[in-house]
PDB file of C-alpha atoms in Angstrom:
ATOM      1  CA  UNK A 251      66.068  19.164-112.568  1.00  0.00           C
ATOM      2  CA  UNK A 252      63.311  22.415-113.020  1.00  0.00           C
ATOM      3  CA  UNK A 253      60.947  18.556-111.919  1.00  0.00           C
ATOM      4  CA  UNK A 254      63.117  17.721-109.204  1.00  0.00           C
ATOM      5  CA  UNK A 255      62.977  21.208-107.870  1.00  0.00           C
ATOM      6  CA  UNK A 256      59.123  21.327-108.819  1.00  0.00           C
ATOM      7  CA  UNK A 257      58.475  17.979-106.261  1.00  0.00           C
ATOM      8  CA  UNK A 258      60.703  19.340-103.465  1.00  0.00           C
ATOM      9  CA  UNK A 259      58.187  22.038-103.591  1.00  0.00           C
ATOM     10  CA  UNK A 260      55.174  20.134-103.657  1.00  0.00           C
ATOM     11  CA  UNK A 261      56.966  18.600-100.661  1.00  0.00           C
ATOM     12  CA  UNK A 262      57.596  21.073 -98.940  1.00  0.00           C
ATOM     13  CA  UNK A 263      54.311  23.031 -99.314  1.00  0.00           C
ATOM     14  CA  UNK A 264      52.534  19.429 -98.114  1.00  0.00           C
ATOM     15  CA  UNK A 265      54.073  19.370 -94.899  1.00  0.00           C
ATOM     16  CA  UNK A 266      53.372  22.010 -93.919  1.00  0.00           C
ATOM     17  CA  UNK A 267      49.474  21.786 -95.314  1.00  0.00           C
ATOM     18  CA  UNK A 268      49.357  18.777 -92.725  1.00  0.00           C
ATOM     19  CA  UNK A 269      51.665  20.794 -89.701  1.00  0.00           C
ATOM     20  CA  UNK A 270      49.353  23.577 -89.891  1.00  0.00           C
ATOM     21  CA  UNK A 271      45.451  21.534 -90.149  1.00  0.00           C
ATOM     22  CA  UNK A 272      47.355  19.060 -86.458  1.00  0.00           C
ATOM     23  CA  UNK A 273      47.272  21.839 -85.112  1.00  0.00           C
ATOM     24  CA  UNK A 274      44.125  23.242 -85.133  1.00  0.00           C
ATOM     25  CA  UNK A 275      42.362  19.664 -83.055  1.00  0.00           C
ATOM     26  CA  UNK A 276      42.401  21.116 -79.522  1.00  0.00           C
ATOM     27  CA  UNK A 277      44.422  18.298 -77.468  1.00  0.00           C
ATOM     28  CA  UNK A 278      43.526  16.025 -75.421  1.00  0.00           C
ATOM     29  CA  UNK A 279      42.295  16.790 -71.671  1.00  0.00           C
ATOM     30  CA  UNK A 280      45.487  15.339 -69.225  1.00  0.00           C
ATOM     31  CA  UNK A 281      43.974  15.633 -66.593  1.00  0.00           C
ATOM     32  CA  UNK A 282      42.434  13.581 -63.781  1.00  0.00           C
ATOM     33  CA  UNK A 283      38.465  14.080 -63.286  1.00  0.00           C
ATOM     34  CA  UNK A 284      37.687  15.042 -59.990  1.00  0.00           C
ATOM     35  CA  UNK A 285      35.876  12.296 -58.003  1.00  0.00           C
ATOM     36  CA  UNK A 286      32.209  12.152 -57.507  1.00  0.00           C
ATOM     37  CA  UNK A 287      32.042  14.032 -53.636  1.00  0.00           C
ATOM     38  CA  UNK A 288      31.385  10.856 -50.951  1.00  0.00           C
ATOM     39  CA  UNK A 289      27.675  11.188 -49.460  1.00  0.00           C
ATOM     40  CA  UNK A 290      28.107  12.059 -45.896  1.00  0.00           C
ATOM     41  CA  UNK A 291      25.608   9.535 -44.251  1.00  0.00           C
ATOM     42  CA  UNK A 292      23.588  12.016 -41.434  1.00  0.00           C
ATOM     43  CA  UNK A 293      23.409  10.782 -37.580  1.00  0.00           C
ATOM     44  CA  UNK A 294      20.373   9.318 -36.296  1.00  0.00           C
ATOM     45  CA  UNK A 295      18.472  11.813 -33.688  1.00  0.00           C
ATOM     46  CA  UNK A 296      19.554  10.444 -30.975  1.00  0.00           C
ATOM     47  CA  UNK A 297      15.871   9.754 -28.245  1.00  0.00           C
ATOM     48  CA  UNK A 298      16.349  11.788 -25.745  1.00  0.00           C
ATOM     49  CA  UNK A 299      16.438  10.528 -22.641  1.00  0.00           C
ATOM     50  CA  UNK A 300      12.981   9.319 -20.883  1.00  0.00           C
ATOM     51  CA  UNK A 301      12.877   9.792 -17.075  1.00  0.00           C
ATOM     52  CA  UNK A 302      12.693   6.862 -14.659  1.00  0.00           C
ATOM     53  CA  UNK A 303       8.757   6.492 -13.787  1.00  0.00           C
ATOM     54  CA  UNK A 304       7.848   7.013  -9.740  1.00  0.00           C
ATOM     55  CA  UNK A 305       6.899   4.759  -7.366  1.00  0.00           C
ATOM     56  CA  UNK A 306       2.918   6.147  -6.844  1.00  0.00           C
ATOM     57  CA  UNK A 307       1.832   4.854  -3.674  1.00  0.00           C
ATOM     58  CA  UNK A 308      -1.029   3.556  -2.744  1.00  0.00           C
ATOM     59  CA  UNK A 309      -3.240   5.262  -0.336  1.00  0.00           C
ATOM     60  CA  UNK A 310      -4.345   3.305   1.997  1.00  0.00           C
ATOM     61  CA  UNK A 311      -8.338   2.742   2.184  1.00  0.00           C
ATOM     62  CA  UNK A 312     -10.656   4.227   4.300  1.00  0.00           C
ATOM     63  CA  UNK A 313     -14.007   1.625   4.469  1.00  0.00           C
ATOM     64  CA  UNK A 314     -13.248  -1.745   3.524  1.00  0.00           C
ATOM     65  CA  UNK A 315     -12.774  -5.003   4.681  1.00  0.00           C
ATOM     66  CA  UNK A 316      -9.899  -6.418   6.001  1.00  0.00           C
ATOM     67  CA  UNK A 317     -10.364 -10.866   5.887  1.00  0.00           C
ATOM     68  CA  UNK A 318      -6.334 -11.570   6.926  1.00  0.00           C
ATOM     69  CA  UNK A 319      -5.715 -13.438   4.092  1.00  0.00           C
ATOM     70  CA  UNK A 320      -1.685 -12.243   3.868  1.00  0.00           C
ATOM     71  CA  UNK A 321       0.125  -9.894   6.026  1.00  0.00           C
ATOM     72  CA  UNK A 322      -0.785  -7.036   7.678  1.00  0.00           C
ATOM     73  CA  UNK A 323       1.466  -3.672   5.998  1.00  0.00           C
ATOM     74  CA  UNK A 324      -1.069  -1.618   7.496  1.00  0.00           C
ATOM     75  CA  UNK A 325      -1.561  -3.029  10.662  1.00  0.00           C
ATOM     76  CA  UNK A 326       0.246  -2.770  13.784  1.00  0.00           C
ATOM     77  CA  UNK A 327      -0.543  -4.732  16.834  1.00  0.00           C
ATOM     78  CA  UNK A 328       1.306  -3.734  20.854  1.00  0.00           C
ATOM     79  CA  UNK A 329       0.277  -5.902  24.318  1.00  0.00           C
ATOM     80  CA  UNK A 330      -0.316  -4.093  27.076  1.00  0.00           C
ATOM     81  CA  UNK A 331       2.019  -6.128  29.986  1.00  0.00           C
ATOM     82  CA  UNK A 332       4.652  -6.978  27.938  1.00  0.00           C
ATOM     83  CA  UNK A 333       4.107 -10.223  28.483  1.00  0.00           C
ATOM     84  CA  UNK A 334       5.042 -11.369  24.762  1.00  0.00           C
ATOM     85  CA  UNK A 335       3.050 -10.326  21.668  1.00  0.00           C
ATOM     86  CA  UNK A 336       2.099 -14.384  19.583  1.00  0.00           C
ATOM     87  CA  UNK A 337       0.281 -13.147  16.869  1.00  0.00           C
ATOM     88  CA  UNK A 338      -0.553 -15.504  13.748  1.00  0.00           C
ATOM     89  CA  UNK A 339      -2.571 -16.124  10.185  1.00  0.00           C
ATOM     90  CA  UNK A 340      -3.898 -18.521  10.405  1.00  0.00           C
ATOM     91  CA  UNK A 341      -6.287 -20.468   7.994  1.00  0.00           C
ATOM     92  CA  UNK A 342      -7.693 -16.034   7.316  1.00  0.00           C
ATOM     93  CA  UNK A 343      -7.749 -15.303  10.673  1.00  0.00           C
ATOM     94  CA  UNK A 344      -5.696 -12.822  13.058  1.00  0.00           C
ATOM     95  CA  UNK A 345      -5.769 -15.086  15.717  1.00  0.00           C
ATOM     96  CA  UNK A 346      -4.007 -13.726  19.831  1.00  0.00           C
ATOM     97  CA  UNK A 347      -2.772 -16.334  21.834  1.00  0.00           C
ATOM     98  CA  UNK A 348      -2.160 -15.105  25.051  1.00  0.00           C
ATOM     99  CA  UNK A 349      -0.507 -16.811  27.961  1.00  0.00           C
ATOM    100  CA  UNK A 350      -0.359 -15.270  30.661  1.00  0.00           C
ATOM    101  CA  UNK A 351      -3.598 -13.448  33.202  1.00  0.00           C
ATOM    102  CA  UNK A 352      -5.198  -9.987  32.245  1.00  0.00           C
ATOM    103  CA  UNK A 353      -3.847  -9.704  29.383  1.00  0.00           C
ATOM    104  CA  UNK A 354      -5.010  -7.235  26.934  1.00  0.00           C
ATOM    105  CA  UNK A 355      -3.496  -7.268  22.701  1.00  0.00           C
ATOM    106  CA  UNK A 356      -4.077  -4.884  19.817  1.00  0.00           C
ATOM    107  CA  UNK A 357      -3.382  -4.582  16.816  1.00  0.00           C
ATOM    108  CA  UNK A 358      -4.989  -1.471  14.707  1.00  0.00           C
ATOM    109  CA  UNK A 359      -5.156  -0.059  11.097  1.00  0.00           C
ATOM    110  CA  UNK A 360      -2.151   2.555  11.162  1.00  0.00           C
ATOM    111  CA  UNK A 361      -3.081   3.913   8.197  1.00  0.00           C
ATOM    112  CA  UNK A 362      -5.894   6.057   8.956  1.00  0.00           C
ATOM    113  CA  UNK A 363      -7.223   8.173  12.018  1.00  0.00           C
ATOM    114  CA  UNK A 364     -11.793   8.499  11.293  1.00  0.00           C
ATOM    115  CA  UNK A 365     -13.723  10.807  13.598  1.00  0.00           C
ATOM    116  CA  UNK A 366     -17.070  10.138  12.829  1.00  0.00           C
ATOM    117  CA  UNK A 367     -16.395   5.209  12.209  1.00  0.00           C
ATOM    118  CA  UNK A 368     -18.001   1.762  12.557  1.00  0.00           C
ATOM    119  CA  UNK A 369     -16.543  -0.575  13.146  1.00  0.00           C
ATOM    120  CA  UNK A 370     -17.289  -4.362  12.993  1.00  0.00           C
ATOM    121  CA  UNK A 371     -15.765  -7.962  12.896  1.00  0.00           C
ATOM    122  CA  UNK A 372     -16.577 -11.156  13.599  1.00  0.00           C
ATOM    123  CA  UNK A 373     -14.368 -13.536  15.793  1.00  0.00           C
ATOM    124  CA  UNK A 374     -14.383 -17.170  17.938  1.00  0.00           C
ATOM    125  CA  UNK A 375     -12.994 -18.047  21.945  1.00  0.00           C
ATOM    126  CA  UNK A 376     -12.007 -21.057  20.855  1.00  0.00           C
ATOM    127  CA  UNK A 377      -9.834 -21.746  24.100  1.00  0.00           C
ATOM    128  CA  UNK A 378     -13.941 -21.205  25.322  1.00  0.00           C
ATOM    129  CA  UNK A 379     -12.387 -20.111  28.448  1.00  0.00           C
ATOM    130  CA  UNK A 380     -13.050 -16.981  30.317  1.00  0.00           C
ATOM    131  CA  UNK A 381     -11.585 -13.944  27.819  1.00  0.00           C
ATOM    132  CA  UNK A 382     -12.634 -11.031  26.089  1.00  0.00           C
ATOM    133  CA  UNK A 383     -13.010 -10.303  22.420  1.00  0.00           C
ATOM    134  CA  UNK A 384     -13.633  -6.274  21.849  1.00  0.00           C
ATOM    135  CA  UNK A 385     -13.291  -3.338  18.704  1.00  0.00           C
ATOM    136  CA  UNK A 386     -11.931   0.334  19.223  1.00  0.00           C
ATOM    137  CA  UNK A 387     -12.337   2.874  17.871  1.00  0.00           C
ATOM    138  CA  UNK A 388     -10.947   6.850  18.070  1.00  0.00           C
ATOM    139  CA  UNK A 389      -7.223   5.548  19.773  1.00  0.00           C
ATOM    140  CA  UNK A 390      -4.636   8.040  20.436  1.00  0.00           C
ATOM    141  CA  UNK A 391      -1.287   7.117  22.152  1.00  0.00           C
ATOM    142  CA  UNK A 392      -0.995  10.600  24.319  1.00  0.00           C
ATOM    143  CA  UNK A 393      -5.152  10.569  24.882  1.00  0.00           C
ATOM    144  CA  UNK A 394      -6.544   6.804  24.838  1.00  0.00           C
ATOM    145  CA  UNK A 395      -9.496   4.709  23.478  1.00  0.00           C
ATOM    146  CA  UNK A 396     -12.686   3.659  23.049  1.00  0.00           C
ATOM    147  CA  UNK A 397     -13.458   0.388  23.431  1.00  0.00           C
ATOM    148  CA  UNK A 398     -16.261  -2.454  23.279  1.00  0.00           C
ATOM    149  CA  UNK A 399     -16.016  -5.836  25.007  1.00  0.00           C
ATOM    150  CA  UNK A 400     -17.951  -8.902  24.550  1.00  0.00           C
ATOM    151  CA  UNK A 401     -17.253 -11.652  27.766  1.00  0.00           C
ATOM    152  CA  UNK A 402     -18.067 -15.273  27.233  1.00  0.00           C
ATOM    153  CA  UNK A 403     -20.309 -15.192  30.939  1.00  0.00           C
ATOM    154  CA  UNK A 404     -22.837 -12.430  27.721  1.00  0.00           C
ATOM    155  CA  UNK A 405     -21.453 -10.002  29.131  1.00  0.00           C
ATOM    156  CA  UNK A 406     -20.652  -6.484  27.744  1.00  0.00           C
ATOM    157  CA  UNK A 407     -18.854  -3.073  28.151  1.00  0.00           C
ATOM    158  CA  UNK A 408     -17.589   0.211  26.879  1.00  0.00           C
ATOM    159  CA  UNK A 409     -15.160   1.242  28.165  1.00  0.00           C
ATOM    160  CA  UNK A 410     -12.261   4.158  28.296  1.00  0.00           C
ATOM    161  CA  UNK A 411      -9.147   2.835  28.033  1.00  0.00           C
ATOM    162  CA  UNK A 412      -5.786   4.683  28.071  1.00  0.00           C
ATOM    163  CA  UNK A 413      -1.645   2.930  27.919  1.00  0.00           C
ATOM    164  CA  UNK A 414       0.956   4.373  30.635  1.00  0.00           C
ATOM    165  CA  UNK A 415       4.191   3.851  30.931  1.00  0.00           C
ATOM    166  CA  UNK A 416       5.888   0.510  31.218  1.00  0.00           C
ATOM    167  CA  UNK A 417       3.308  -0.753  28.365  1.00  0.00           C
ATOM    168  CA  UNK A 418       0.757  -0.505  31.258  1.00  0.00           C
ATOM    169  CA  UNK A 419      -3.120   0.453  30.230  1.00  0.00           C
ATOM    170  CA  UNK A 420      -5.446   2.143  32.861  1.00  0.00           C
ATOM    171  CA  UNK A 421      -9.481   1.447  31.997  1.00  0.00           C
ATOM    172  CA  UNK A 422     -12.494   3.250  33.257  1.00  0.00           C
ATOM    173  CA  UNK A 423     -16.007   1.296  32.623  1.00  0.00           C
ATOM    174  CA  UNK A 424     -18.287   3.687  31.310  1.00  0.00           C
ATOM    175  CA  UNK A 425     -21.949   1.138  30.706  1.00  0.00           C
ATOM    176  CA  UNK A 426     -21.985  -2.833  30.943  1.00  0.00           C
ATOM    177  CA  UNK A 427     -24.929  -4.538  30.630  1.00  0.00           C
ATOM    178  CA  UNK A 428     -26.200  -8.447  29.572  1.00  0.00           C
ATOM    179  CA  UNK A 429     -27.965  -9.708  26.444  1.00  0.00           C
ATOM    180  CA  UNK A 430     -28.245 -13.407  25.406  1.00  0.00           C
ATOM    181  CA  UNK A 431     -26.943 -12.770  21.997  1.00  0.00           C
ATOM    182  CA  UNK A 432     -23.446 -12.985  22.661  1.00  0.00           C
ATOM    183  CA  UNK A 433     -22.792 -17.138  21.634  1.00  0.00           C
ATOM    184  CA  UNK A 434     -20.709 -18.751  24.016  1.00  0.00           C
ATOM    185  CA  UNK A 435     -19.323 -22.513  23.324  1.00  0.00           C
ATOM    186  CA  UNK A 436     -16.664 -20.970  21.185  1.00  0.00           C
ATOM    187  CA  UNK A 437     -19.410 -19.784  18.924  1.00  0.00           C
ATOM    188  CA  UNK A 438     -18.041 -16.808  16.767  1.00  0.00           C
ATOM    189  CA  UNK A 439     -20.110 -13.260  17.584  1.00  0.00           C
ATOM    190  CA  UNK A 440     -20.219 -10.171  15.406  1.00  0.00           C
ATOM    191  CA  UNK A 441     -19.848  -7.259  16.999  1.00  0.00           C
ATOM    192  CA  UNK A 442     -19.991  -3.772  15.907  1.00  0.00           C
ATOM    193  CA  UNK A 443     -19.208  -0.141  17.274  1.00  0.00           C
ATOM    194  CA  UNK A 444     -20.319   2.872  15.988  1.00  0.00           C
ATOM    195  CA  UNK A 445     -18.425   5.859  17.950  1.00  0.00           C
ATOM    196  CA  UNK A 446     -20.600   9.407  15.960  1.00  0.00           C
ATOM    197  CA  UNK A 447     -19.805  12.271  17.808  1.00  0.00           C
ATOM    198  CA  UNK A 448     -20.304  11.763  21.512  1.00  0.00           C
ATOM    199  CA  UNK A 449     -22.182   8.898  21.176  1.00  0.00           C
ATOM    200  CA  UNK A 450     -21.338   4.643  21.670  1.00  0.00           C
ATOM    201  CA  UNK A 451     -23.759   2.066  20.128  1.00  0.00           C
ATOM    202  CA  UNK A 452     -22.363  -1.253  20.603  1.00  0.00           C
ATOM    203  CA  UNK A 453     -24.128  -4.380  18.044  1.00  0.00           C
ATOM    204  CA  UNK A 454     -23.900  -7.927  18.948  1.00  0.00           C
ATOM    205  CA  UNK A 455     -25.040 -10.975  16.549  1.00  0.00           C
ATOM    206  CA  UNK A 456     -26.809  -7.667  14.217  1.00  0.00           C
ATOM    207  CA  UNK A 457     -28.428  -6.153  17.052  1.00  0.00           C
ATOM    208  CA  UNK A 458     -28.334  -3.431  18.208  1.00  0.00           C
ATOM    209  CA  UNK A 459     -27.435  -2.612  22.237  1.00  0.00           C
ATOM    210  CA  UNK A 460     -27.804  -0.059  24.516  1.00  0.00           C
ATOM    211  CA  UNK A 461     -26.366   3.521  22.907  1.00  0.00           C
ATOM    212  CA  UNK A 462     -24.312   5.479  25.927  1.00  0.00           C
ATOM    213  CA  UNK A 463     -23.763  10.047  25.454  1.00  0.00           C
ATOM    214  CA  UNK A 464     -20.543  10.098  26.735  1.00  0.00           C
ATOM    215  CA  UNK A 465     -19.212  12.926  27.857  1.00  0.00           C
ATOM    216  CA  UNK A 466     -16.594  11.621  30.094  1.00  0.00           C
ATOM    217  CA  UNK A 467     -13.887  11.900  28.297  1.00  0.00           C
ATOM    218  CA  UNK A 468     -14.777  13.785  24.712  1.00  0.00           C
ATOM    219  CA  UNK A 469     -12.327  12.112  22.011  1.00  0.00           C
ATOM    220  CA  UNK A 470     -13.327  12.335  18.517  1.00  0.00           C
ATOM    221  CA  UNK A 471     -10.954  11.005  15.933  1.00  0.00           C
ATOM    222  CA  UNK A 472      -8.180   8.055  16.049  1.00  0.00           C
ATOM    223  CA  UNK A 473      -7.597   4.511  14.971  1.00  0.00           C
ATOM    224  CA  UNK A 474     -10.168   1.728  14.968  1.00  0.00           C
ATOM    225  CA  UNK A 475      -8.569  -1.619  15.833  1.00  0.00           C
ATOM    226  CA  UNK A 476      -9.744  -4.883  17.166  1.00  0.00           C
ATOM    227  CA  UNK A 477      -8.697  -6.340  20.849  1.00  0.00           C
ATOM    228  CA  UNK A 478      -8.948  -9.833  23.070  1.00  0.00           C
ATOM    229  CA  UNK A 479      -8.064 -10.397  26.619  1.00  0.00           C
ATOM    230  CA  UNK A 480      -7.143 -12.771  28.695  1.00  0.00           C
ATOM    231  CA  UNK A 481      -7.873 -13.138  32.119  1.00  0.00           C
ATOM    232  CA  UNK A 482      -6.799 -16.415  35.320  1.00  0.00           C
ATOM    233  CA  UNK A 483      -7.686 -19.216  32.701  1.00  0.00           C
ATOM    234  CA  UNK A 484      -5.130 -19.069  30.184  1.00  0.00           C
ATOM    235  CA  UNK A 485      -4.231 -19.948  27.428  1.00  0.00           C
ATOM    236  CA  UNK A 486      -6.890 -18.194  25.462  1.00  0.00           C
ATOM    237  CA  UNK A 487      -6.692 -18.523  21.607  1.00  0.00           C
ATOM    238  CA  UNK A 488      -9.016 -15.620  19.997  1.00  0.00           C
ATOM    239  CA  UNK A 489      -9.336 -16.093  15.954  1.00  0.00           C
ATOM    240  CA  UNK A 490     -10.676 -12.687  13.971  1.00  0.00           C
ATOM    241  CA  UNK A 491     -12.333 -13.930  10.322  1.00  0.00           C
ATOM    242  CA  UNK A 492     -12.428 -10.243   9.766  1.00  0.00           C
ATOM    243  CA  UNK A 493     -12.925  -6.660  10.270  1.00  0.00           C
ATOM    244  CA  UNK A 494     -15.191  -4.433   8.146  1.00  0.00           C
ATOM    245  CA  UNK A 495     -14.671  -0.292   8.490  1.00  0.00           C
ATOM    246  CA  UNK A 496     -17.152   1.112   7.385  1.00  0.00           C
ATOM    247  CA  UNK A 497     -18.622   5.892   7.247  1.00  0.00           C
ATOM    248  CA  UNK A 498     -21.856   6.958   8.771  1.00  0.00           C
TER     249      UNK A 498
END
């Protein structure tokens, strides 16, 4: 009986000791670990908008040599008497075809105005009929222009021209001369006109002709150009190989 009681007490103390030892160990956590935050993508900076390029207008030259190899956006043509302008670019030539008597045609460089200027050109009368080839300086729609012409009879003329209503024009001769330097028979001629102050100086095939002091009309500024004219024998075909513009 004592042995049984002793074993019973011993079992009781062992059970109590085991329970006391079990409670000293902290319980394992049952909470779920918080997930690591995902990295946030940083947006790339948007490029600043680029302004559209602005077209830059190239200024038209003041001094140049026009060789008539393409279209002529800087030139404008007109005809006295309104008989129908026939102008063409042919193989590097500016060609005028005149089919009416007493017909005058002009082509002007419209992008610049000049005070003192020299204009030279190489031109030919392909029809070999009586006609005139010329150069213009100080052209103005309202005030008129100065013009230098050579003719197939080896004469030349400085004149003043002015546009009138209905496509007509009036011409006032300033000086008329004669020169064997003018080539005839369809040969090309190089002609030039220097407009400086009130002095007009013509050139024929590299030779200076008589200067003219102009005191009546007093043109001081304007455009430059070339001209061709027909008289009685038709048609007239005039070709300009090149035009050179320089400033003294």
